[in-house]
PDB file of C-alpha atoms and ligand atoms in Angstrom:
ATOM      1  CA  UNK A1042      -5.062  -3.478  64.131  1.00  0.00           C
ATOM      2  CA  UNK A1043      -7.295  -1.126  65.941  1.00  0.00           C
ATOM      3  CA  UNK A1044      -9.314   0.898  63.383  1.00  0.00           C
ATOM      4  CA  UNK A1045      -9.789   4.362  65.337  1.00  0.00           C
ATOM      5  CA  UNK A1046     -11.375   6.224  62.737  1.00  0.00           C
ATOM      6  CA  UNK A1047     -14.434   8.508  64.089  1.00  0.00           C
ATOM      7  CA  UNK A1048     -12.452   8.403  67.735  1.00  0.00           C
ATOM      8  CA  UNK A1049     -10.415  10.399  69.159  1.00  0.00           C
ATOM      9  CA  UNK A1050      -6.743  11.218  70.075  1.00  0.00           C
ATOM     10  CA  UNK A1051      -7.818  10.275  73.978  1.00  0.00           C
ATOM     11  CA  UNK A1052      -9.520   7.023  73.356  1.00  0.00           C
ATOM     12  CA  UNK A1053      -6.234   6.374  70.353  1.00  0.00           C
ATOM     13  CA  UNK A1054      -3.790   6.785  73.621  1.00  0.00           C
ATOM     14  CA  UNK A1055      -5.560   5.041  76.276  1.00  0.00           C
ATOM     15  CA  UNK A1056      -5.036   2.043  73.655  1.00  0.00           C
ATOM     16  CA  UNK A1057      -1.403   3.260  73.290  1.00  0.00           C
ATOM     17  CA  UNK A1058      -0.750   2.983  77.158  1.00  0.00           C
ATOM     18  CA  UNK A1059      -2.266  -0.609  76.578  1.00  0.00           C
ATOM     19  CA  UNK A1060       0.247  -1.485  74.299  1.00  0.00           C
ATOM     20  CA  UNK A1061      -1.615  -1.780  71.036  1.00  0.00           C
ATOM     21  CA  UNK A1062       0.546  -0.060  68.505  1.00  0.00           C
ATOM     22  CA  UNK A1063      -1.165  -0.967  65.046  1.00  0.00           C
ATOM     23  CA  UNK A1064      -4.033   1.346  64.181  1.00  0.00           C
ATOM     24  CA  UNK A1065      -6.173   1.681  60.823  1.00  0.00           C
ATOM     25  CA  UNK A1066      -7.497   5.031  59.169  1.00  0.00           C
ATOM     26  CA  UNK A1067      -9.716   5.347  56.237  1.00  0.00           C
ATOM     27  CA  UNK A1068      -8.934   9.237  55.399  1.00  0.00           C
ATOM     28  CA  UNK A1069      -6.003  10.853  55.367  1.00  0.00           C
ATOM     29  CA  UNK A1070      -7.101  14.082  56.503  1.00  0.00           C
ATOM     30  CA  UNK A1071      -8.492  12.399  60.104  1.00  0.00           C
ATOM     31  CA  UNK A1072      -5.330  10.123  60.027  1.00  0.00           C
ATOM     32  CA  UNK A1073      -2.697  13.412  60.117  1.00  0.00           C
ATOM     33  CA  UNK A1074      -4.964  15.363  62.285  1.00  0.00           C
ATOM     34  CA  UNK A1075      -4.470  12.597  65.146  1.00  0.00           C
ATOM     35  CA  UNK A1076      -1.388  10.705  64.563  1.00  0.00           C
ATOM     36  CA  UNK A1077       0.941  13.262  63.084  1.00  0.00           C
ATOM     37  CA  UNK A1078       1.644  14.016  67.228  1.00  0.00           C
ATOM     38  CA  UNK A1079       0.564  10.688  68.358  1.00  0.00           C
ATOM     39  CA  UNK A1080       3.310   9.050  66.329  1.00  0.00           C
ATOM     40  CA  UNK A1081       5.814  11.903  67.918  1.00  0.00           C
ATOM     41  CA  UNK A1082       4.469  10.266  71.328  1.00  0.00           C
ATOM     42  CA  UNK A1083       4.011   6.830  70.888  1.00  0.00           C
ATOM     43  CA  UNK A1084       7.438   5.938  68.316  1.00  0.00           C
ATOM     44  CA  UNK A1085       6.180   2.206  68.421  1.00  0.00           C
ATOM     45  CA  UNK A1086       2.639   3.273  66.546  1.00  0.00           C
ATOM     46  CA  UNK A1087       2.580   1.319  62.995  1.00  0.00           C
ATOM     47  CA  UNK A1088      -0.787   3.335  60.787  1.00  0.00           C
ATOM     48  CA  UNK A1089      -2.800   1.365  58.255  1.00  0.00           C
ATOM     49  CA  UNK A1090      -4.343   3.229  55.593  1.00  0.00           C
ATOM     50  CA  UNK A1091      -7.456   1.065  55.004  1.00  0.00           C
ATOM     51  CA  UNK A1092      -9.739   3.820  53.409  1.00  0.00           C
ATOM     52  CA  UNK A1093      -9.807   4.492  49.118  1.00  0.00           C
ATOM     53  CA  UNK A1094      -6.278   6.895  48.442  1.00  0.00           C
ATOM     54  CA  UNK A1095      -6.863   9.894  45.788  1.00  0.00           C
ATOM     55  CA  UNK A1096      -4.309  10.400  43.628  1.00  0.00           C
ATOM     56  CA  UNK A1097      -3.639  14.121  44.735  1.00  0.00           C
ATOM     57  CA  UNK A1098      -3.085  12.680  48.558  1.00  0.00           C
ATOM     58  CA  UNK A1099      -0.369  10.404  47.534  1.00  0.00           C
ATOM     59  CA  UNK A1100       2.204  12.121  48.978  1.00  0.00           C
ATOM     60  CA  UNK A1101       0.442  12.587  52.426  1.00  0.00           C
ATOM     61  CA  UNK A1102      -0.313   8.281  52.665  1.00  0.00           C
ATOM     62  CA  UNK A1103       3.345   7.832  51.873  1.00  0.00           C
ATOM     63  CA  UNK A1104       4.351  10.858  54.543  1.00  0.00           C
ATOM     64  CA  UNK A1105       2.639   9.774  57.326  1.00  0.00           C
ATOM     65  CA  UNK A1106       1.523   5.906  56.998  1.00  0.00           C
ATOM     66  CA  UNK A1107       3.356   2.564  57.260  1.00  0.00           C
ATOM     67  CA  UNK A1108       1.184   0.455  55.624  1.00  0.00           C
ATOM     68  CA  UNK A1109      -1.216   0.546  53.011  1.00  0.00           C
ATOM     69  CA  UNK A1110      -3.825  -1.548  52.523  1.00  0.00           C
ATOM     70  CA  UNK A1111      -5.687   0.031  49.649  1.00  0.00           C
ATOM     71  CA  UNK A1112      -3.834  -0.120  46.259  1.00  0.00           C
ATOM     72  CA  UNK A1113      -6.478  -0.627  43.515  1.00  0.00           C
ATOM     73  CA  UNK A1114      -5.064   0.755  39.904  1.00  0.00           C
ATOM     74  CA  UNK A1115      -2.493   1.907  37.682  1.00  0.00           C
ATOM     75  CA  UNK A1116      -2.919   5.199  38.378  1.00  0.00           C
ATOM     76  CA  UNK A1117      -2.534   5.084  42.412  1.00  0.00           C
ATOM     77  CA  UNK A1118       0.775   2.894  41.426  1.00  0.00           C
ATOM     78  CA  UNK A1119       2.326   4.879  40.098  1.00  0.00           C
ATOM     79  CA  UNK A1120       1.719   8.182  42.218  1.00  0.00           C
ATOM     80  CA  UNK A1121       2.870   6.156  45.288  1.00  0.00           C
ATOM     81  CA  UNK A1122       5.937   5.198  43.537  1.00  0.00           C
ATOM     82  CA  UNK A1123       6.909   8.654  42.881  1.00  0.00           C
ATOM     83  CA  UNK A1124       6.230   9.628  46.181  1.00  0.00           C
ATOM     84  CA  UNK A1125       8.222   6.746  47.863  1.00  0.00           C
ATOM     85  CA  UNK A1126      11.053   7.755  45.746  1.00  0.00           C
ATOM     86  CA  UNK A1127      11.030  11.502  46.698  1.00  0.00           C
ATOM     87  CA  UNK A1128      11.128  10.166  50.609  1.00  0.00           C
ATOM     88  CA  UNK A1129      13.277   7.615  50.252  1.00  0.00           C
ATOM     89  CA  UNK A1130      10.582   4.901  51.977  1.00  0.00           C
ATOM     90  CA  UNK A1131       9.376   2.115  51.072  1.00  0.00           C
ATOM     91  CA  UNK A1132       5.949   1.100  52.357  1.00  0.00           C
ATOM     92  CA  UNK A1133       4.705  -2.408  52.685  1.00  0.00           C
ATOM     93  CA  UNK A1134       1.569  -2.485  50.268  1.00  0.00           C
ATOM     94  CA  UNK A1135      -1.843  -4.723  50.215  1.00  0.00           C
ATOM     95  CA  UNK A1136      -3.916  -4.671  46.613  1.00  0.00           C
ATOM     96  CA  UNK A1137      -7.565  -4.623  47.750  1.00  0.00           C
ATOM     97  CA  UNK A1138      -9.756  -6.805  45.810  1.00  0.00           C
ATOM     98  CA  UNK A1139     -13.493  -5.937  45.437  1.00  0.00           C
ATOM     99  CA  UNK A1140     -14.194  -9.981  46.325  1.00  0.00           C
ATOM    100  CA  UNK A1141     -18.156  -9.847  45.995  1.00  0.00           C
ATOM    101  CA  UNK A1142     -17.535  -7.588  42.430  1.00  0.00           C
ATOM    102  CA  UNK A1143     -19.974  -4.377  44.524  1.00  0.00           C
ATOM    103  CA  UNK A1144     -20.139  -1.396  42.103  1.00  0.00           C
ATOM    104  CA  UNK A1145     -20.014   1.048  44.794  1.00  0.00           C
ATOM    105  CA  UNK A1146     -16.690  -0.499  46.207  1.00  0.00           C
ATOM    106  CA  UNK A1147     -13.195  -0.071  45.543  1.00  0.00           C
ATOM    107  CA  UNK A1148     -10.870  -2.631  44.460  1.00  0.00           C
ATOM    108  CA  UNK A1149      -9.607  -4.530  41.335  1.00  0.00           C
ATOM    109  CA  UNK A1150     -11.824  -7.201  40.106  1.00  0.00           C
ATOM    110  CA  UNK A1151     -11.041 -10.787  41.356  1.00  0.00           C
ATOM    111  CA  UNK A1152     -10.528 -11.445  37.501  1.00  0.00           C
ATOM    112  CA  UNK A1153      -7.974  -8.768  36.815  1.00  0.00           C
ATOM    113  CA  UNK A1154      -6.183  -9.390  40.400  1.00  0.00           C
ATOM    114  CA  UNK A1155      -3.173 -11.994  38.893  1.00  0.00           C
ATOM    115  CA  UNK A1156      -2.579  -8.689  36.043  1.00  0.00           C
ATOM    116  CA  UNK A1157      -2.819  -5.834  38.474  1.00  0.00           C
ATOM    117  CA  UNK A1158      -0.633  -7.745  40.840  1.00  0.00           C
ATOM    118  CA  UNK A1159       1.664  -8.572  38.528  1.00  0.00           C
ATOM    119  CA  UNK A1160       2.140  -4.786  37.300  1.00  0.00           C
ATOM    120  CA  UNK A1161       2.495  -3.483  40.477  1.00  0.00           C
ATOM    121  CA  UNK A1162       5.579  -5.922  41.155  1.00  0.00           C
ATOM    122  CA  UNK A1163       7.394  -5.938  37.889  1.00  0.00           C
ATOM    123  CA  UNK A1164       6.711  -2.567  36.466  1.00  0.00           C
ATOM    124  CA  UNK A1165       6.273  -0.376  39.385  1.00  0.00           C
ATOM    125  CA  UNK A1166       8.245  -2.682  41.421  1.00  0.00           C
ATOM    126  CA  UNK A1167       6.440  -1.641  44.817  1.00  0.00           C
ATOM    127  CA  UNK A1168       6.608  -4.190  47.978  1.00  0.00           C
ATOM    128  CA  UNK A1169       3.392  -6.236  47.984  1.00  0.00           C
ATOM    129  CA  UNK A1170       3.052  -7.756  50.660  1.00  0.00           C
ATOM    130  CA  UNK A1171      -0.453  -9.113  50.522  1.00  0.00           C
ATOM    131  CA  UNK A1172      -4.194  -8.746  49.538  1.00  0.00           C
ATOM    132  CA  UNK A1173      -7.268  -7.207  51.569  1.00  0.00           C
ATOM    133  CA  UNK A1174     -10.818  -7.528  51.191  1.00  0.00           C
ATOM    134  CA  UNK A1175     -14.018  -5.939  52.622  1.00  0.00           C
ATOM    135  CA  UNK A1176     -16.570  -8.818  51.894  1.00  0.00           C
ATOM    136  CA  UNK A1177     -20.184  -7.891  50.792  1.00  0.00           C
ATOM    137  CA  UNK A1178     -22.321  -6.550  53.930  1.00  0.00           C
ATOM    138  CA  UNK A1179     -25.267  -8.682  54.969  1.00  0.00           C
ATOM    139  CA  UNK A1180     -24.129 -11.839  53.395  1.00  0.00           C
ATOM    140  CA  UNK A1181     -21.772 -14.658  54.732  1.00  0.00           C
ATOM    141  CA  UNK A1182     -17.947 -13.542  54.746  1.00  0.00           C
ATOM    142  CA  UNK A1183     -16.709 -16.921  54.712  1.00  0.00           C
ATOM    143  CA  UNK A1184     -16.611 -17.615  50.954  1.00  0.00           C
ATOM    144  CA  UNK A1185     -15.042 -14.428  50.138  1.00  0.00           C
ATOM    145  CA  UNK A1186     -13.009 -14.895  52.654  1.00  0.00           C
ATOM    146  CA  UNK A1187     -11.781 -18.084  50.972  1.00  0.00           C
ATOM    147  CA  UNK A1188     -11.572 -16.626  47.199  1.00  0.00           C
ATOM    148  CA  UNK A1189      -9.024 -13.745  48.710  1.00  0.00           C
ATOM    149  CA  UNK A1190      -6.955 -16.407  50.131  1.00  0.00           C
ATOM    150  CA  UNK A1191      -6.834 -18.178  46.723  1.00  0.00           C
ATOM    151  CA  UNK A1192      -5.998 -14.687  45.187  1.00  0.00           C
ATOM    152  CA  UNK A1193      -2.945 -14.003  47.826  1.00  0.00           C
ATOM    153  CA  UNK A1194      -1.991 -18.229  47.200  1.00  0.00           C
ATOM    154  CA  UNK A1195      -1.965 -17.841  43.403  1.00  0.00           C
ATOM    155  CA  UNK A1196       0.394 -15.120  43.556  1.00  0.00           C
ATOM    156  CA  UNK A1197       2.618 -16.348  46.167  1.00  0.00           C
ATOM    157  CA  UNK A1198       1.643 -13.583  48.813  1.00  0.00           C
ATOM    158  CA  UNK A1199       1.430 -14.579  52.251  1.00  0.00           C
ATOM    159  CA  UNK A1200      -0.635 -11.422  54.074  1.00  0.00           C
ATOM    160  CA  UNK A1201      -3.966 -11.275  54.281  1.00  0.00           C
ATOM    161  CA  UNK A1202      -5.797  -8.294  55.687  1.00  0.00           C
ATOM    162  CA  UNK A1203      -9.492  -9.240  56.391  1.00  0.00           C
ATOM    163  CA  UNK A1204     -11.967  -9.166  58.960  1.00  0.00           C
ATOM    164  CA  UNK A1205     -13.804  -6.705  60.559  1.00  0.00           C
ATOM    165  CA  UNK A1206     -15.675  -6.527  63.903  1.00  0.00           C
ATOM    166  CA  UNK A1207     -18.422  -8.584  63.373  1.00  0.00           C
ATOM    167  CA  UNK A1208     -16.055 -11.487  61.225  1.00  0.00           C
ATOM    168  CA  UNK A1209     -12.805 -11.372  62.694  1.00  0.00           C
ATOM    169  CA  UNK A1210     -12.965 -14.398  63.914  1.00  0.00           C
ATOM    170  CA  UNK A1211     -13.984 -16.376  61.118  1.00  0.00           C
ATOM    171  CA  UNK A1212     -11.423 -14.499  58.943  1.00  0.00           C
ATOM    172  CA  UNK A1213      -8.812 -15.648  61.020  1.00  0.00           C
ATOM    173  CA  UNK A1214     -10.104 -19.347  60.221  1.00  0.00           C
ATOM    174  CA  UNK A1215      -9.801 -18.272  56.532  1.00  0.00           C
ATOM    175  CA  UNK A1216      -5.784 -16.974  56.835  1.00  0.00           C
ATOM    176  CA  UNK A1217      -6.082 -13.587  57.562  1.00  0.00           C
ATOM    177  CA  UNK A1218      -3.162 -12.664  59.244  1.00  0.00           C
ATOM    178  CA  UNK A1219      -4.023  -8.884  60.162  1.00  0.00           C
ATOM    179  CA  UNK A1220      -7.725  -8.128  61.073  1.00  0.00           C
ATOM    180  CA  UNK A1221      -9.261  -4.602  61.173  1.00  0.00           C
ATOM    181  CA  UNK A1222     -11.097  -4.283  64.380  1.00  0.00           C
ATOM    182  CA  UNK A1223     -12.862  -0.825  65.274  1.00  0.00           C
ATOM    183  CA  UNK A1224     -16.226  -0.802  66.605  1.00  0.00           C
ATOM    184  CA  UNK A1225     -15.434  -3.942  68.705  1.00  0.00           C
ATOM    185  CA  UNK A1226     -12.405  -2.184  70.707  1.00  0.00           C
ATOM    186  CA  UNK A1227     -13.671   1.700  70.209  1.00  0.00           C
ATOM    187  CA  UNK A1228     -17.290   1.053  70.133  1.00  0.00           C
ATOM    188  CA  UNK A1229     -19.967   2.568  68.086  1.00  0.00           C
ATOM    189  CA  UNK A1230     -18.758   5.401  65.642  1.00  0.00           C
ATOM    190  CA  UNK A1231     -20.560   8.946  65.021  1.00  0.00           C
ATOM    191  CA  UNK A1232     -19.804   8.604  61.438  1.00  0.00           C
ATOM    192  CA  UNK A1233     -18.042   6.111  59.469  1.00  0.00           C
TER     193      UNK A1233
HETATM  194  C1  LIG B 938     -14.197   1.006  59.415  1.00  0.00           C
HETATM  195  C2  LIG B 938     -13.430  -0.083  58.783  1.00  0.00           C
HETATM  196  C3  LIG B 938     -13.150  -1.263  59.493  1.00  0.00           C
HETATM  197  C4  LIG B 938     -13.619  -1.525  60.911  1.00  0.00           C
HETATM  198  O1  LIG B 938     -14.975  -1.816  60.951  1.00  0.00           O
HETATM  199  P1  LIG B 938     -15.688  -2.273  62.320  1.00  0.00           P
HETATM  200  O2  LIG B 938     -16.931  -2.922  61.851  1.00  0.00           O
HETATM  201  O3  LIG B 938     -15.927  -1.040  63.115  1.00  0.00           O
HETATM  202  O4  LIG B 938     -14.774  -3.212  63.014  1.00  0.00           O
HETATM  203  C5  LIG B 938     -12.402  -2.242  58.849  1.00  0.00           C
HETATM  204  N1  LIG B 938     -11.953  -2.072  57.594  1.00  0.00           N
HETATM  205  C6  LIG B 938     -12.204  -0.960  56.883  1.00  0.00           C
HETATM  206  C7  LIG B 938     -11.675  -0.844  55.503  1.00  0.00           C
HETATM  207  C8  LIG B 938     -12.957   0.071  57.458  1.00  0.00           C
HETATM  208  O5  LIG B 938     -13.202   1.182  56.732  1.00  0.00           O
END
């Protein structure tokens, strides 16, 4: 996917036109500002939220996204359940695991990833599709590229969303089989 957070609805068509449909947004509030007429435009575009979900935004995600890549607890479960119900969708979901345990980063624990997993399948019964990591900055992806993939194995889930700009490549030698590209197609952000 094409992560076009901090660029605009321009730069967002011009990879339209290209034919690259997928794109990734970390807030929600960006995301509708840009794609809610994009995606009347461009009826092929398929939106990734990759950025943490409040609670209180549920309903927006599950209004406007087709993906979600950022499921993390109980709480979030449940409010996207309720949501998905009201609309009658069902969106494909990813649990994202805080691989290098960061205290400043979301995600469930690799430890408490089989439970959480688990949960969200049998008692909230939501689609998951897969498991998505954002591996610890300055240090070699590779190995937690290779405990996520153990993660998605264990639990018999085939899609893996990792990789970024600067290790897309190598996450594709670990699995991944969706990679969230920005800088490298948009080029350098204002903000992140
Ligand atoms: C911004 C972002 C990316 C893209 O990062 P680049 O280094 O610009 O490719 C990927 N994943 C997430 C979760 C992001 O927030």
């Amino acid at each position: 996917m094409g992560v076009s957070k901090g660029h605009t609805v321009q730069a967002i068509q011009n990879y339209c036109d290209a034919g690259l449909f997928n794109y990734g947004e970390n807030r929600i509030d960006e995301a509708e500002s840009k794609f809610s007429l994009l995606k009347e435009d461009y009826s092929k575009i398929h939106l990734h939220m990759i950025g943490p979900i409040q609670t209180n935004k549920a309903a927006h995600v599950v209004r406007l996204c087709d993906t979600i890549h950022t499921l993390d607890r109980p709480k979030l479960a449940v409010s996207l359940v309720k949501e998905m119900e009201k609309m009658g969708k069902q969106l494909p979901c990813y649990i994202q695991i805080n691989i290098g345990e960061e205290p400043q980063k979301s995600g469930v624990l690799p430890a408490h990833a089989d439970t959480f997993i688990q949960e969200c399948q049998k008692i909230y019964q939501l689609p998951i599709v897969g498991v998505m990591c954002i591996p610890p900055l300055n240090e070699a992806s590779a190995p937690y590229f290779a405990l996520t993939r153990q993660i998605a194995l264990r639990n018999g889930l085939n899609q893996l969303s990792m990789g970024m700009s600067h290790d897309y490549s190598e996450a594709v030698r670990y699995g991944a089989t969706i990679v969230r590209v920005g800088t490298a197609l948009f080029g350098k952000r204002e903000s992140t």
